[in-house]
XYZ file of C-alpha atoms in Angstrom:
329
model
C -20.496 9.771 -6.968
C -19.572 11.114 -3.514
C -16.835 9.535 -1.454
C -15.762 9.713 2.202
C -12.129 10.720 1.549
C -11.464 12.971 4.534
C -15.060 14.018 5.214
C -16.747 14.081 8.592
C -18.121 10.741 9.573
C -18.731 7.407 7.898
C -21.589 5.101 8.883
C -22.531 7.385 11.749
C -18.988 7.977 13.009
C -18.442 11.694 13.529
C -14.670 12.013 13.441
C -12.627 14.123 11.047
C -10.125 11.860 9.361
C -7.017 12.920 7.540
C -7.711 13.057 3.790
C -5.780 10.878 1.362
C -3.506 13.179 -0.660
C -2.155 12.426 -4.107
C 1.384 11.067 -4.088
C 3.490 8.139 -2.927
C 2.507 5.697 -0.177
C 4.476 2.718 1.140
C 3.039 -0.563 2.395
C 5.415 -0.681 5.333
C 7.447 -3.719 6.248
C 6.853 -5.394 9.614
C 10.149 -5.971 11.404
C 10.883 -8.890 13.706
C 13.533 -9.892 16.192
C 15.899 -12.152 14.197
C 15.965 -14.787 16.945
C 12.481 -14.835 18.480
C 10.555 -13.438 15.484
C 8.613 -11.215 17.905
C 7.631 -7.736 16.714
C 10.491 -5.237 16.720
C 8.486 -2.142 17.642
C 11.428 0.310 17.828
C 12.472 -0.584 14.272
C 8.880 -0.372 13.041
C 8.723 3.170 14.428
C 12.128 4.121 13.042
C 11.132 2.941 9.593
C 7.842 4.878 9.600
C 9.631 8.107 10.456
C 12.278 7.581 7.752
C 9.593 7.130 5.119
C 7.695 10.236 6.196
C 10.915 12.255 6.220
C 11.521 11.111 2.621
C 8.283 12.743 1.513
C 5.755 9.914 1.467
C 2.234 11.260 1.888
C 0.759 8.177 3.558
C 1.607 4.759 4.972
C -0.106 1.388 4.777
C 0.320 -1.026 7.661
C -0.430 -4.732 7.469
C -0.443 -5.006 3.705
C 1.199 -7.804 1.731
C 4.678 -6.368 2.345
C 3.802 -6.087 6.030
C 3.372 -9.872 6.272
C -0.182 -9.472 7.515
C -0.820 -13.186 6.984
C 1.973 -13.938 9.467
C 0.575 -11.709 12.228
C -2.122 -12.162 14.845
C -4.876 -9.576 15.251
C -3.167 -8.293 18.406
C 0.091 -7.876 16.464
C -1.669 -6.105 13.598
C -3.157 -3.645 16.073
C 0.224 -3.148 17.763
C 1.956 -2.362 14.455
C -0.651 0.211 13.440
C -0.635 1.796 16.901
C 3.179 2.031 16.899
C 3.189 3.551 13.413
C 0.679 6.241 14.399
C 2.649 7.012 17.551
C 5.887 7.295 15.603
C 4.444 9.638 12.995
C 2.844 11.874 15.602
C 5.980 12.008 17.741
C 8.064 13.150 14.757
C 5.663 15.891 13.681
C 3.990 13.953 10.870
C 0.564 14.058 12.447
C -1.099 14.889 9.106
C 0.129 11.688 7.415
C -2.792 9.229 7.122
C -2.550 5.507 7.810
C -4.315 2.883 5.744
C -4.543 -0.621 7.230
C -4.713 -3.977 5.497
C -7.733 -5.542 7.205
C -8.747 -8.507 5.073
C -10.320 -11.486 6.818
C -12.131 -14.441 5.311
C -15.648 -13.422 6.354
C -17.718 -10.260 6.340
C -18.049 -10.397 10.125
C -14.338 -11.023 10.691
C -13.330 -8.225 8.332
C -15.641 -5.689 10.009
C -14.321 -6.709 13.429
C -10.716 -6.231 12.287
C -11.598 -2.853 10.775
C -13.017 -1.743 14.118
C -9.817 -2.823 15.872
C -7.751 -1.044 13.207
C -9.699 2.155 13.816
C -8.968 2.001 17.556
C -5.256 1.633 16.755
C -5.154 4.786 14.619
C -6.053 3.550 11.157
C -8.266 5.830 9.076
C -8.783 3.807 5.894
C -8.615 0.087 5.138
C -7.223 -1.846 2.190
C -9.205 -4.994 1.404
C -8.591 -7.989 -0.847
C -11.515 -10.072 -2.092
C -12.118 -13.290 -0.133
C -10.442 -16.252 -1.794
C -10.141 -19.287 0.497
C -13.245 -20.872 -1.048
C -12.086 -19.820 -4.496
C -14.497 -21.998 -6.434
C -17.460 -20.272 -4.789
C -16.184 -16.723 -5.209
C -17.897 -15.648 -8.415
C -18.418 -11.972 -9.236
C -21.691 -11.793 -7.301
C -20.078 -13.224 -4.156
C -17.173 -10.778 -4.387
C -19.515 -7.846 -4.996
C -21.747 -8.778 -2.059
C -18.740 -9.209 0.244
C -17.458 -5.698 -0.403
C -20.902 -4.073 -0.233
C -21.748 -5.789 3.054
C -18.380 -4.864 4.561
C -18.750 -1.288 3.330
C -22.204 -1.075 4.904
C -20.817 -2.086 8.297
C -17.350 -0.514 8.228
C -16.556 2.558 10.352
C -13.649 3.306 7.984
C -13.618 4.005 4.220
C -12.425 1.153 2.025
C -9.756 0.924 -0.673
C -10.281 -2.132 -2.877
C -7.112 -4.169 -3.417
C -6.853 -5.881 -6.802
C -3.935 -8.301 -6.508
C -4.757 -11.557 -8.328
C -1.488 -13.202 -7.269
C -2.502 -13.087 -3.606
C -6.074 -14.347 -3.995
C -5.913 -17.464 -6.161
C -6.219 -15.473 -9.377
C -9.325 -13.397 -8.603
C -8.930 -10.366 -10.874
C -11.656 -7.773 -10.479
C -12.384 -6.169 -13.841
C -13.128 -2.499 -14.424
C -16.884 -3.065 -14.668
C -16.992 -4.616 -11.195
C -14.709 -1.964 -9.687
C -16.859 0.813 -11.160
C -20.025 -0.807 -9.758
C -18.444 -1.051 -6.327
C -17.258 2.558 -6.493
C -20.876 3.700 -6.343
C -20.904 2.823 -2.637
C -20.015 6.005 -0.682
C -17.812 4.079 1.753
C -15.643 2.603 -1.041
C -13.214 5.386 -1.852
C -10.513 3.885 -4.040
C -8.742 0.932 -5.640
C -5.143 -0.251 -5.563
C -4.165 -1.790 -8.908
C -1.393 -4.261 -8.091
C -2.554 -6.153 -11.168
C -0.457 -3.624 -13.092
C -3.207 -3.132 -15.662
C -2.988 0.541 -16.603
C -5.894 0.204 -19.033
C -8.108 -0.934 -16.163
C -6.818 1.900 -13.983
C -7.584 4.380 -16.771
C -11.168 3.157 -17.140
C -11.864 3.230 -13.393
C -10.209 6.621 -12.911
C -12.274 8.044 -15.762
C -15.576 6.563 -14.589
C -15.069 7.720 -10.988
C -13.560 11.116 -11.873
C -10.661 10.171 -9.611
C -8.576 12.691 -7.711
C -5.307 13.656 -9.441
C -2.541 16.205 -8.789
C -4.398 18.431 -11.247
C -8.004 17.996 -10.088
C -9.845 17.128 -6.865
C -12.471 15.219 -8.837
C -14.807 13.225 -6.610
C -12.052 12.289 -4.157
C -11.952 8.682 -5.385
C -8.363 7.357 -5.310
C -6.962 5.238 -8.159
C -3.633 3.883 -6.908
C -0.953 2.208 -8.974
C 0.260 -0.817 -7.046
C 3.961 -0.805 -7.966
C 6.456 2.004 -8.389
C 7.667 0.639 -11.715
C 4.646 2.298 -13.354
C 4.551 5.558 -11.380
C 4.663 7.881 -14.387
C 2.327 5.568 -16.281
C -0.199 5.825 -13.436
C -0.138 9.604 -13.765
C -0.643 9.355 -17.533
C -3.646 7.106 -16.840
C -5.311 9.645 -14.543
C -4.232 7.997 -11.307
C -4.169 9.455 -7.812
C -1.122 7.894 -6.214
C 1.140 4.880 -5.847
C 1.169 2.292 -3.051
C 4.448 0.523 -3.710
C 6.721 -1.853 -1.841
C 9.731 -0.280 -3.538
C 9.000 2.953 -1.674
C 10.316 1.218 1.452
C 13.761 1.221 -0.164
C 13.913 4.188 -2.549
C 11.170 6.542 -1.371
C 12.857 9.745 -2.554
C 13.173 8.501 -6.132
C 9.491 7.498 -6.141
C 8.508 10.927 -4.830
C 10.767 12.684 -7.334
C 9.278 10.878 -10.336
C 5.787 11.743 -9.121
C 6.620 15.387 -8.456
C 8.469 15.903 -11.747
C 5.453 14.740 -13.709
C 3.034 16.750 -11.553
C 5.181 19.845 -12.170
C 4.956 19.343 -15.923
C 8.532 18.058 -16.317
C 7.410 14.942 -18.125
C 10.611 14.076 -19.984
C 12.618 14.244 -16.754
C 9.998 12.109 -15.039
C 10.099 9.453 -17.770
C 13.920 9.373 -17.722
C 13.984 8.820 -13.965
C 11.145 6.295 -14.223
C 13.409 4.064 -16.327
C 15.989 3.918 -13.537
C 13.246 3.338 -10.947
C 11.623 0.548 -12.962
C 14.948 -1.235 -13.438
C 15.697 -1.184 -9.719
C 12.176 -2.046 -8.640
C 12.216 -5.214 -10.747
C 15.116 -6.498 -8.653
C 13.042 -5.984 -5.500
C 9.891 -7.431 -7.057
C 11.697 -10.669 -7.878
C 13.349 -10.772 -4.447
C 9.992 -10.288 -2.672
C 9.693 -9.568 1.064
C 12.972 -11.155 2.142
C 14.812 -9.290 -0.597
C 13.232 -5.941 0.240
C 14.215 -6.366 3.886
C 17.688 -7.359 2.740
C 17.961 -4.175 0.660
C 16.893 -2.053 3.632
C 19.520 -3.811 5.742
C 22.222 -3.229 3.140
C 21.531 0.467 2.628
C 20.043 1.641 5.938
C 21.475 -0.710 8.566
C 18.244 -2.354 9.667
C 15.735 -4.676 8.057
C 16.251 -8.175 9.323
C 14.329 -11.216 8.230
C 10.791 -12.291 7.337
C 8.823 -14.693 9.470
C 9.009 -18.342 8.541
C 8.099 -20.109 6.331
C 9.537 -17.348 4.112
C 13.158 -18.176 3.434
C 16.083 -16.172 4.753
C 18.565 -15.113 2.094
C 22.168 -16.231 1.986
C 25.075 -13.829 1.525
C 25.317 -14.455 -2.211
C 21.687 -13.511 -2.796
C 21.926 -10.535 -0.431
C 24.952 -9.200 -2.305
C 23.257 -9.697 -5.663
C 20.246 -7.633 -4.547
C 22.484 -4.876 -3.214
C 24.362 -4.733 -6.505
C 21.191 -4.944 -8.555
C 19.798 -1.718 -7.093
C 23.073 0.232 -6.975
C 22.039 2.616 -9.746
C 18.690 3.583 -8.252
C 20.174 3.795 -4.749
C 22.901 6.171 -5.951
C 20.097 8.348 -7.273
C 18.225 7.952 -3.970
C 21.256 9.108 -1.982
C 21.663 12.144 -4.252
C 18.177 13.463 -3.506
């Protein structure tokens, strides 16, 4: 089972892409002007640099946390382009960018992937199609990913997030079948099912901090099971919480990778407690936390609700413990 994680060329494209390393990734927030709701490019760049400085090994633009569903294709391209520019300007030119590029059709998805590549994306993160949910049986989902993979100039990370796609939950058998395609190089398990992650990581001989394996990447989808992902043979974490407490996420990962498992598990408890506050508060709450602790963050695009002062204060207080740890690192 060979995969195109960092190799020369995919589907005839002869470029050398940055490989996906093991470690912590953040699905970056997309920041908007609080009045006009237009893209705030300077803040998008500032945020990308802060995350790279904190030790994240990769960034994901236009994921769920990036409010991809609220952005036009031109805006999606602009965000990815700005993120690549920011990383390169700050000396983080080796940090890869993954792009959320899900569209409703095979043709639309491939077109968006091509635009994402032009903007500096090197991998794409794709949800299964779900608008016509009643027609999306396992065969339809399988065919969608295979046909996109056949036509995509960039390698694909499957995104298993039932809550975002009307309950479609790809099981380990389907994910393992799809992994046989050389242009499908990983899965993000936002379903939180560590048993499923274990089975897929085992079947694909996934890359870990201890072994290169085939290069296939099995990503935990939330930082509240970072250590558990490592126990399960995982390759990394793509977690919204890493926008707020990236250093703690990195520290848990590194402690376990260094063999300091008890220290990793102790810190994981603090991380899981804080991440639950952010998970419940969703995008508006994560932006609120960034505003409270870093002085920028702002608001989500409507129709997502803006938080009042009471809720903002409650989120700030709810993550005080993990943020004290963050500031100490």
